[in-house]
Tab-separated table of C-alpha atoms and ligand atoms in Angstrom:
chain	number	residue	atom	x	y	z
A	17	MET	CA	-27.375	-28.825	-9.039
A	18	ALA	CA	-28.294	-27.402	-12.142
A	19	LEU	CA	-31.658	-28.400	-11.041
A	20	PHE	CA	-31.352	-27.297	-7.598
A	21	ASP	CA	-30.389	-23.630	-9.184
A	22	SER	CA	-33.547	-24.087	-11.271
A	23	PHE	CA	-35.866	-24.994	-8.591
A	24	ARG	CA	-33.856	-21.950	-6.480
A	25	GLY	CA	-34.394	-19.642	-8.949
A	26	LEU	CA	-38.418	-20.024	-8.964
A	27	PHE	CA	-38.255	-18.435	-5.347
A	28	SER	CA	-35.467	-16.110	-4.626
A	29	SER	CA	-35.730	-12.851	-7.398
A	30	ASP	CA	-32.345	-13.274	-9.311
A	31	MET	CA	-31.775	-9.456	-9.886
A	32	ALA	CA	-30.336	-7.565	-12.731
A	33	ILE	CA	-29.088	-3.713	-11.416
A	34	ASP	CA	-27.519	-1.036	-13.125
A	35	LEU	CA	-25.660	0.720	-10.989
A	36	GLY	CA	-25.149	4.211	-12.208
A	37	THR	CA	-23.458	7.399	-11.425
A	38	ALA	CA	-26.701	9.747	-11.184
A	39	ASN	CA	-29.144	6.547	-11.178
A	40	THR	CA	-29.414	2.742	-9.793
A	41	LEU	CA	-32.051	0.437	-11.564
A	42	VAL	CA	-32.750	-2.813	-10.652
A	43	TYR	CA	-34.658	-5.166	-12.509
A	44	VAL	CA	-36.162	-8.429	-10.947
A	45	LYS	CA	-36.160	-12.026	-13.412
A	46	GLY	CA	-39.627	-11.911	-14.921
A	47	LYS	CA	-40.763	-8.707	-13.510
A	48	GLY	CA	-38.724	-6.103	-15.461
A	49	VAL	CA	-37.418	-2.999	-14.320
A	50	VAL	CA	-39.120	-2.588	-10.466
A	51	LEU	CA	-36.732	0.276	-9.413
A	52	SER	CA	-35.129	3.313	-10.773
A	53	GLU	CA	-33.540	5.792	-8.167
A	54	PRO	CA	-30.483	8.374	-7.565
A	55	SER	CA	-27.603	6.881	-6.723
A	56	VAL	CA	-26.915	9.066	-3.438
A	57	VAL	CA	-27.341	8.483	0.310
A	58	ALA	CA	-27.858	10.734	2.840
A	59	TYR	CA	-26.622	10.432	6.306
A	60	HIS	CA	-27.274	11.700	9.881
A	61	ILE	CA	-23.899	12.252	11.899
A	62	LYS	CA	-24.480	12.813	15.638
A	63	ASP	CA	-21.431	12.665	17.887
A	64	GLY	CA	-19.315	11.430	14.763
A	65	VAL	CA	-21.529	8.542	13.963
A	66	LYS	CA	-23.047	7.887	10.956
A	67	LYS	CA	-26.759	7.046	10.440
A	68	VAL	CA	-28.414	6.176	7.495
A	69	LEU	CA	-31.251	8.682	6.634
A	70	ALA	CA	-32.591	8.336	3.258
A	71	VAL	CA	-32.071	6.811	0.254
A	72	GLY	CA	-32.403	7.144	-3.359
A	73	GLU	CA	-35.319	9.862	-4.267
A	74	ASP	CA	-35.540	11.248	-0.789
A	75	ALA	CA	-31.451	11.687	-0.415
A	76	LYS	CA	-31.615	13.323	-3.815
A	77	LEU	CA	-33.953	16.002	-2.276
A	78	MET	CA	-31.455	17.013	0.264
A	79	LEU	CA	-28.213	17.549	-1.875
A	80	GLY	CA	-27.322	21.066	-1.981
A	81	ARG	CA	-29.324	21.671	0.831
A	82	THR	CA	-28.280	20.091	3.596
A	83	PRO	CA	-27.743	21.284	7.607
A	84	GLY	CA	-23.951	20.029	8.880
A	85	SER	CA	-25.471	17.295	10.828
A	86	ILE	CA	-26.454	15.787	7.595
A	87	GLU	CA	-24.335	14.538	4.567
A	88	ALA	CA	-25.848	13.637	1.292
A	89	ILE	CA	-23.255	11.543	-0.432
A	90	ARG	CA	-23.474	10.471	-4.239
A	91	PRO	CA	-21.507	6.631	-3.649
A	92	MET	CA	-20.386	6.797	-7.903
A	93	ARG	CA	-18.023	8.592	-9.621
A	94	GLU	CA	-17.611	8.202	-13.296
A	95	GLY	CA	-19.538	4.965	-13.811
A	96	VAL	CA	-17.388	3.416	-11.114
A	97	ILE	CA	-17.609	2.836	-7.018
A	98	ALA	CA	-16.146	6.710	-4.934
A	99	ASP	CA	-17.159	5.517	-1.655
A	100	PHE	CA	-17.358	1.930	-0.636
A	101	ASP	CA	-19.160	1.784	2.201
A	102	THR	CA	-21.938	4.095	1.101
A	103	ALA	CA	-22.116	2.059	-2.268
A	104	GLU	CA	-23.004	-1.234	-0.688
A	105	GLU	CA	-25.569	0.706	2.252
A	106	MET	CA	-27.586	1.930	-0.961
A	107	ILE	CA	-27.193	-1.519	-2.907
A	108	LYS	CA	-28.502	-2.777	0.220
A	109	HIS	CA	-31.181	-0.800	0.118
A	110	PHE	CA	-32.220	-1.011	-3.125
A	111	ILE	CA	-32.598	-4.832	-2.623
A	112	ARG	CA	-34.273	-4.638	0.189
A	113	LYS	CA	-36.771	-2.652	-1.284
A	114	VAL	CA	-36.976	-4.888	-4.009
A	115	HIS	CA	-36.295	-8.296	-2.145
A	116	LYS	CA	-39.099	-8.125	0.532
A	117	ARG	CA	-40.218	-12.395	0.386
A	118	SER	CA	-37.115	-14.355	2.674
A	119	THR	CA	-37.369	-17.715	1.919
A	120	PHE	CA	-34.740	-20.376	2.479
A	121	PHE	CA	-33.985	-20.089	-0.543
A	122	GLY	CA	-33.883	-16.425	-0.470
A	123	LYS	CA	-30.189	-14.767	-1.786
A	124	PRO	CA	-30.966	-13.985	-4.953
A	125	LYS	CA	-28.466	-13.851	-8.106
A	126	ILE	CA	-27.364	-10.737	-9.526
A	127	ILE	CA	-26.062	-9.753	-12.246
A	128	VAL	CA	-24.225	-6.133	-12.145
A	129	CYS	CA	-23.364	-4.314	-15.261
A	130	VAL	CA	-19.551	-2.475	-14.908
A	131	PRO	CA	-17.732	0.241	-17.400
A	132	HIS	CA	-15.842	-1.865	-20.037
A	133	GLY	CA	-13.059	0.389	-18.376
A	134	ALA	CA	-13.620	-0.525	-15.103
A	135	THR	CA	-9.786	-1.668	-13.597
A	136	PRO	CA	-10.013	-5.483	-12.186
A	137	VAL	CA	-9.542	-3.711	-8.442
A	138	GLU	CA	-12.894	-1.691	-9.902
A	139	LYS	CA	-14.603	-4.693	-10.452
A	140	ARG	CA	-13.535	-6.773	-8.134
A	141	ALA	CA	-15.346	-3.766	-5.389
A	142	ILE	CA	-18.585	-4.168	-7.369
A	143	ARG	CA	-18.641	-7.590	-7.021
A	144	GLN	CA	-17.670	-7.547	-3.064
A	145	SER	CA	-20.195	-4.657	-2.635
A	146	VAL	CA	-23.197	-6.586	-4.050
A	147	MET	CA	-22.170	-10.230	-2.423
A	148	SER	CA	-22.215	-8.272	0.904
A	149	ALA	CA	-25.334	-6.590	0.088
A	150	GLY	CA	-26.529	-10.328	0.454
A	151	ALA	CA	-26.208	-11.743	-2.959
A	152	ARG	CA	-25.631	-15.534	-3.273
A	153	ARG	CA	-23.637	-15.075	-6.769
A	154	ALA	CA	-22.675	-11.584	-9.045
A	155	GLY	CA	-21.658	-11.852	-12.142
A	156	LEU	CA	-20.867	-8.856	-14.069
A	157	ILE	CA	-21.113	-7.383	-17.666
A	158	ALA	CA	-20.193	-4.900	-19.553
A	159	GLU	CA	-22.233	-1.750	-20.027
A	160	PRO	CA	-21.714	-1.237	-23.517
A	161	ILE	CA	-23.081	-4.569	-24.085
A	162	ALA	CA	-25.848	-4.864	-21.425
A	163	ALA	CA	-26.542	-0.993	-23.414
A	164	ALA	CA	-27.185	-2.603	-26.749
A	165	ILE	CA	-29.109	-5.714	-26.121
A	166	GLY	CA	-31.157	-3.157	-24.139
A	167	ALA	CA	-31.830	-1.067	-27.384
A	168	GLY	CA	-32.993	-3.628	-29.351
A	169	MET	CA	-29.819	-4.113	-31.647
A	170	PRO	CA	-29.092	-7.150	-33.307
A	171	ILE	CA	-25.196	-7.060	-31.618
A	172	THR	CA	-24.929	-11.046	-32.250
A	173	ASP	CA	-24.692	-10.536	-35.761
A	174	PRO	CA	-21.593	-10.637	-37.816
A	175	THR	CA	-22.397	-7.408	-38.755
A	176	GLY	CA	-20.662	-3.739	-36.844
A	177	ASN	CA	-22.876	-2.234	-34.106
A	178	MET	CA	-22.171	1.366	-32.470
A	179	VAL	CA	-23.371	2.027	-29.197
A	180	VAL	CA	-22.879	5.481	-27.665
A	181	ASP	CA	-24.437	5.347	-23.779
A	182	ILE	CA	-23.684	8.858	-22.244
A	183	GLY	CA	-24.957	8.589	-18.509
A	184	GLY	CA	-24.314	10.674	-15.808
A	185	GLY	CA	-20.482	10.273	-15.214
A	186	THR	CA	-19.334	9.018	-18.330
A	187	THR	CA	-20.226	8.539	-22.151
A	188	GLU	CA	-19.135	5.026	-23.152
A	189	VAL	CA	-18.472	4.558	-27.498
A	190	ALA	CA	-18.446	1.090	-28.429
A	191	VAL	CA	-18.695	-1.203	-31.560
A	192	LEU	CA	-20.070	-5.244	-31.364
A	193	SER	CA	-20.125	-7.421	-33.748
A	194	LEU	CA	-20.525	-11.267	-33.057
A	195	GLY	CA	-21.940	-10.794	-29.747
A	196	ASP	CA	-18.279	-9.440	-28.087
A	197	ILE	CA	-16.789	-5.615	-28.120
A	198	VAL	CA	-14.450	-4.848	-30.662
A	199	TYR	CA	-13.729	-1.405	-29.829
A	200	ALA	CA	-14.893	0.560	-26.834
A	201	ARG	CA	-13.709	4.239	-25.151
A	202	SER	CA	-15.216	5.540	-21.932
A	203	VAL	CA	-14.495	9.663	-21.822
A	204	ARG	CA	-15.378	11.106	-18.389
A	205	VAL	CA	-18.171	13.529	-20.434
A	206	GLY	CA	-21.545	12.949	-19.402
A	207	GLY	CA	-24.423	14.545	-17.457
A	208	ASP	CA	-22.537	15.846	-14.589
A	209	ARG	CA	-19.901	17.373	-17.183
A	210	MET	CA	-23.085	18.877	-18.543
A	211	ASP	CA	-24.097	20.022	-15.153
A	212	GLU	CA	-20.831	21.870	-14.407
A	213	ALA	CA	-20.335	23.775	-17.352
A	214	ILE	CA	-23.705	25.157	-16.741
A	215	ILE	CA	-22.778	26.312	-13.616
A	216	SER	CA	-19.592	27.997	-14.741
A	217	TYR	CA	-21.013	29.503	-17.507
A	218	LEU	CA	-23.562	31.219	-15.569
A	219	ARG	CA	-20.819	32.443	-12.809
A	220	ARG	CA	-19.012	33.782	-15.541
A	221	GLN	CA	-21.299	35.164	-18.171
A	222	GLN	CA	-23.503	35.987	-15.484
A	223	ASN	CA	-22.454	37.052	-12.440
A	224	LEU	CA	-24.705	33.996	-11.090
A	225	LEU	CA	-24.157	30.829	-8.236
A	226	VAL	CA	-26.422	27.891	-9.175
A	227	GLY	CA	-26.159	24.988	-7.603
A	228	GLU	CA	-26.438	21.154	-9.048
A	229	THR	CA	-29.670	20.429	-8.617
A	230	THR	CA	-30.480	24.164	-10.703
A	231	ALA	CA	-27.896	23.052	-13.613
A	232	GLU	CA	-29.370	20.066	-13.698
A	233	ARG	CA	-33.455	21.425	-14.088
A	234	ILE	CA	-32.029	23.993	-16.853
A	235	LYS	CA	-30.499	20.926	-18.403
A	236	THR	CA	-33.093	18.823	-18.985
A	237	SER	CA	-35.741	22.027	-19.103
A	238	ILE	CA	-34.511	23.762	-21.899
A	239	GLY	CA	-31.167	22.018	-22.316
A	240	THR	CA	-29.757	21.602	-25.861
A	241	ALA	CA	-26.852	20.794	-28.265
A	242	ARG	CA	-26.957	23.002	-30.946
A	243	MET	CA	-27.497	27.079	-31.705
A	244	PRO	CA	-31.356	27.484	-32.196
A	245	ASP	CA	-32.177	28.224	-35.826
A	246	ASP	CA	-33.304	31.741	-34.674
A	247	GLY	CA	-30.315	32.388	-32.580
A	248	ARG	CA	-32.410	32.371	-29.493
A	249	GLY	CA	-34.469	29.182	-28.856
A	250	THR	CA	-37.112	29.458	-25.731
A	251	SER	CA	-36.003	30.524	-22.189
A	252	MET	CA	-36.949	30.221	-18.269
A	253	GLN	CA	-36.640	31.761	-15.340
A	254	ILE	CA	-33.908	30.841	-12.971
A	255	ARG	CA	-32.650	31.702	-9.418
A	256	GLY	CA	-28.749	32.311	-7.924
A	257	ARG	CA	-27.131	33.776	-6.418
A	258	ASP	CA	-25.687	37.290	-7.705
A	259	LEU	CA	-21.579	36.500	-6.679
A	260	LEU	CA	-21.815	41.235	-6.687
A	261	ASN	CA	-23.952	41.605	-3.939
A	262	GLY	CA	-24.632	37.950	-2.618
A	263	VAL	CA	-28.043	38.072	-2.546
A	264	PRO	CA	-30.832	35.877	-4.326
A	265	LYS	CA	-31.009	37.009	-8.038
A	266	GLU	CA	-33.813	35.824	-10.317
A	267	ILE	CA	-32.911	36.134	-14.120
A	268	GLU	CA	-34.171	34.785	-17.459
A	269	VAL	CA	-31.437	31.954	-19.424
A	270	THR	CA	-31.925	31.413	-23.317
A	271	GLN	CA	-31.350	27.823	-25.011
A	272	ALA	CA	-28.763	29.709	-26.857
A	273	GLN	CA	-26.946	31.034	-24.115
A	274	ILE	CA	-27.286	26.660	-22.271
A	275	ALA	CA	-26.089	25.645	-26.037
A	276	GLU	CA	-22.800	27.967	-25.859
A	277	ALA	CA	-22.856	26.689	-22.387
A	278	LEU	CA	-22.542	22.834	-23.644
A	279	ALA	CA	-20.595	23.130	-26.850
A	280	GLU	CA	-17.922	22.075	-24.911
A	281	PRO	CA	-18.714	18.477	-23.401
A	282	VAL	CA	-21.220	17.972	-26.723
A	283	GLN	CA	-18.101	18.358	-28.910
A	284	GLN	CA	-16.065	15.904	-26.823
A	285	ILE	CA	-18.668	13.248	-27.304
A	286	CYS	CA	-18.807	14.156	-30.886
A	287	GLU	CA	-14.912	13.263	-31.109
A	288	ALA	CA	-15.594	10.760	-29.340
A	289	VAL	CA	-17.907	8.671	-31.780
A	290	MET	CA	-15.165	9.919	-34.484
A	291	THR	CA	-12.246	8.215	-32.725
A	292	ALA	CA	-14.375	5.292	-32.823
A	293	LEU	CA	-15.169	5.517	-36.126
A	294	GLU	CA	-11.679	5.856	-37.252
A	295	THR	CA	-10.347	3.375	-35.109
A	296	THR	CA	-12.743	0.257	-35.757
A	297	PRO	CA	-12.138	-1.966	-38.582
A	298	PRO	CA	-12.609	-0.776	-41.771
A	299	ASP	CA	-15.287	-3.209	-43.128
A	300	LEU	CA	-17.471	-2.830	-39.436
A	301	ALA	CA	-16.870	1.008	-40.022
A	302	ALA	CA	-18.684	0.289	-43.538
A	303	ASP	CA	-21.558	-1.316	-41.961
A	304	ILE	CA	-21.758	1.266	-38.783
A	305	VAL	CA	-22.158	3.806	-42.145
A	306	ASP	CA	-24.850	1.804	-43.104
A	307	ARG	CA	-26.767	1.364	-40.047
A	308	GLY	CA	-25.994	4.828	-38.322
A	309	VAL	CA	-25.277	4.804	-34.265
A	310	MET	CA	-27.764	4.397	-31.448
A	311	LEU	CA	-27.870	6.955	-28.831
A	312	THR	CA	-28.691	5.400	-24.908
A	313	GLY	CA	-28.652	6.391	-21.300
A	314	GLY	CA	-30.089	9.371	-19.742
A	315	GLY	CA	-27.850	12.191	-21.553
A	316	ALA	CA	-29.270	10.746	-24.802
A	317	LEU	CA	-32.219	12.819	-24.234
A	318	LEU	CA	-30.273	16.169	-24.286
A	319	GLY	CA	-32.199	18.845	-26.999
A	320	ASP	CA	-31.043	18.115	-30.441
A	321	LEU	CA	-28.126	15.864	-28.939
A	322	ASP	CA	-28.722	13.181	-32.582
A	323	LEU	CA	-29.019	16.195	-34.528
A	324	ALA	CA	-25.564	17.679	-33.515
A	325	LEU	CA	-24.033	14.482	-33.851
A	326	ARG	CA	-25.329	13.669	-37.064
A	327	GLU	CA	-24.159	16.902	-38.438
A	328	GLN	CA	-21.084	16.623	-37.192
A	329	THR	CA	-20.010	12.339	-37.755
A	330	GLY	CA	-22.031	12.191	-41.203
A	331	LEU	CA	-23.787	9.271	-39.579
A	332	ALA	CA	-27.693	8.568	-39.189
A	333	VAL	CA	-28.357	8.729	-35.234
A	334	SER	CA	-31.198	6.930	-33.656
A	335	ILE	CA	-32.343	7.475	-29.675
A	336	ALA	CA	-33.364	4.081	-28.222
A	337	ASP	CA	-36.385	3.815	-26.767
A	338	GLU	CA	-36.590	4.227	-23.041
A	339	SER	CA	-33.083	5.549	-23.133
A	340	LEU	CA	-32.657	6.033	-19.341
A	341	ASN	CA	-33.820	2.228	-18.619
A	342	CYS	CA	-31.783	0.538	-21.375
A	343	VAL	CA	-28.392	-0.794	-19.610
A	344	ALA	CA	-30.931	-1.808	-16.825
A	345	LEU	CA	-33.249	-3.437	-19.674
A	346	GLY	CA	-29.777	-5.264	-21.447
A	347	THR	CA	-28.429	-6.680	-17.962
A	348	GLY	CA	-31.811	-7.999	-17.152
A	349	LYS	CA	-31.974	-9.595	-20.552
A	350	ALA	CA	-28.682	-11.463	-19.910
A	351	LEU	CA	-30.390	-13.034	-16.767
A	352	GLU	CA	-33.067	-14.153	-18.430
A	353	TYR	CA	-30.958	-15.782	-21.628
A	354	GLU	CA	-28.373	-16.402	-19.334
A	355	LYS	CA	-27.338	-19.530	-21.320
A	356	GLN	CA	-27.231	-17.886	-24.783
A	357	LEU	CA	-25.568	-14.937	-23.533
A	358	ARG	CA	-23.177	-16.712	-21.072
A	359	HIS	CA	-19.961	-15.646	-22.623
A	360	ALA	CA	-20.463	-11.928	-21.436
A	361	ILE	CA	-21.276	-12.308	-18.091
A	362	ASP	CA	-17.956	-12.296	-15.741
A	363	TYR	CA	-18.642	-14.490	-12.555
A	364	GLU	CA	-14.862	-15.091	-11.856
A	365	SER	CA	-13.036	-12.162	-11.670
B	414	ATP	N1	-34.060	15.542	-20.809
B	414	ATP	C1	-32.605	15.638	-20.733
B	414	ATP	N2	-31.829	16.206	-20.924
B	414	ATP	C2	-30.515	16.017	-20.322
B	414	ATP	N3	-29.837	15.059	-19.853
B	414	ATP	C3	-30.864	14.247	-18.876
B	414	ATP	C4	-32.372	14.128	-19.398
B	414	ATP	N4	-32.729	13.341	-18.707
B	414	ATP	C5	-31.499	13.275	-17.345
B	414	ATP	N5	-30.841	13.509	-17.977
B	414	ATP	C6	-29.510	13.355	-17.679
B	414	ATP	O1	-28.997	12.009	-17.869
B	414	ATP	C7	-28.207	11.481	-16.698
B	414	ATP	C8	-28.342	10.358	-15.879
B	414	ATP	O2	-28.243	9.343	-17.315
B	414	ATP	P1	-28.386	7.883	-16.927
B	414	ATP	O3	-29.329	7.405	-15.563
B	414	ATP	O4	-27.966	7.093	-17.647
B	414	ATP	O5	-26.590	7.855	-16.159
B	414	ATP	P2	-25.987	6.829	-15.266
B	414	ATP	O6	-26.289	5.671	-16.081
B	414	ATP	O7	-26.432	6.866	-13.852
B	414	ATP	O8	-24.916	6.886	-15.277
B	414	ATP	P3	-22.845	6.735	-15.619
B	414	ATP	O9	-23.632	5.387	-16.655
B	414	ATP	O10	-22.656	7.080	-16.256
B	414	ATP	O11	-22.602	5.527	-14.783
B	414	ATP	C9	-28.043	12.848	-15.187
B	414	ATP	O12	-26.893	13.126	-15.706
B	414	ATP	C10	-29.344	13.117	-15.928
B	414	ATP	O13	-29.444	15.250	-15.591
B	415	MG	MG1	-25.187	3.988	-16.743
């Protein structure tokens, strides 16, 4: 059976999937990350019947811009499946996109990462979606383990390693030692919450209504976790709707304003790290003070977040190379080195 499995492995492209709130990435065994697209599906609705119109990048362009006949949906919320059917459509689409060869051996084995705090029901939903999307076998791996492996941390050593994965939906803080999780906590603060904070700041302070897409663009262009030293920083022109008279308006926003808008979510991320440090057994906490903290996920790219975290926690902070790809790379590595990492992959529950 083992021989047959490895023979089959040569033909089918076994995969690792990072099913994220904001982005879904697919890693193919032996090839690396071959797909990275927004977790969005757009449907065309006619006479009450829904048909998939676009998935991924093309569907994201439609978010916030759809007429009544089109619905753009993000099936993942806070790291778990919020819309089961849509998640399945999306996974199917992405698998088909990377798995064009169909042979007798065609069905791939797939490993998917799940948030540490996912409930058994949520885990079952993810496993079922992957199976009905065409997997032969579906394994689950805890996201913090995948993130740490992907960031190249020595997680199997008998020392404490802290990884902070800041995604679209959640921030997961975890302490790992000897290849397993010692402490993990997920807070529902991530890139989406930052976008919402920008939207509500502009509404309150500037009477300007902007959509999620604009808020995200502001965040990735000039967003910062720390007040600029000159009290202003750079700026950009943005457009939205003037809430006083309802017409489109263009204004300039500064980094200082965005730092103020993002203060709360940034504070919540810092607090999650502090809580983790306080709750970790003392010897492991001492290791973390020595080795510092590793940031992964798209949120790690927020301007000066590493600095803000260092100032607030006193810990050294590094940002992983390819932080957006870390979880997918780590899940992929678990697939490549399955024998060594078997204890971390769950095929059953
Ligand atoms: N340069 C940047 N500055 C700030 N935020 C960024 C930057 N680039 C990407 N992001 C944000 O990172 C988030 C996406 O990160 P990532 O792909 O790691 O999330 P995810 O894995 O889909 O979500 P989750 O892990 O919560 O399920 C988005 O909210 C995006 O706006
Ligand atoms: Mg993620």
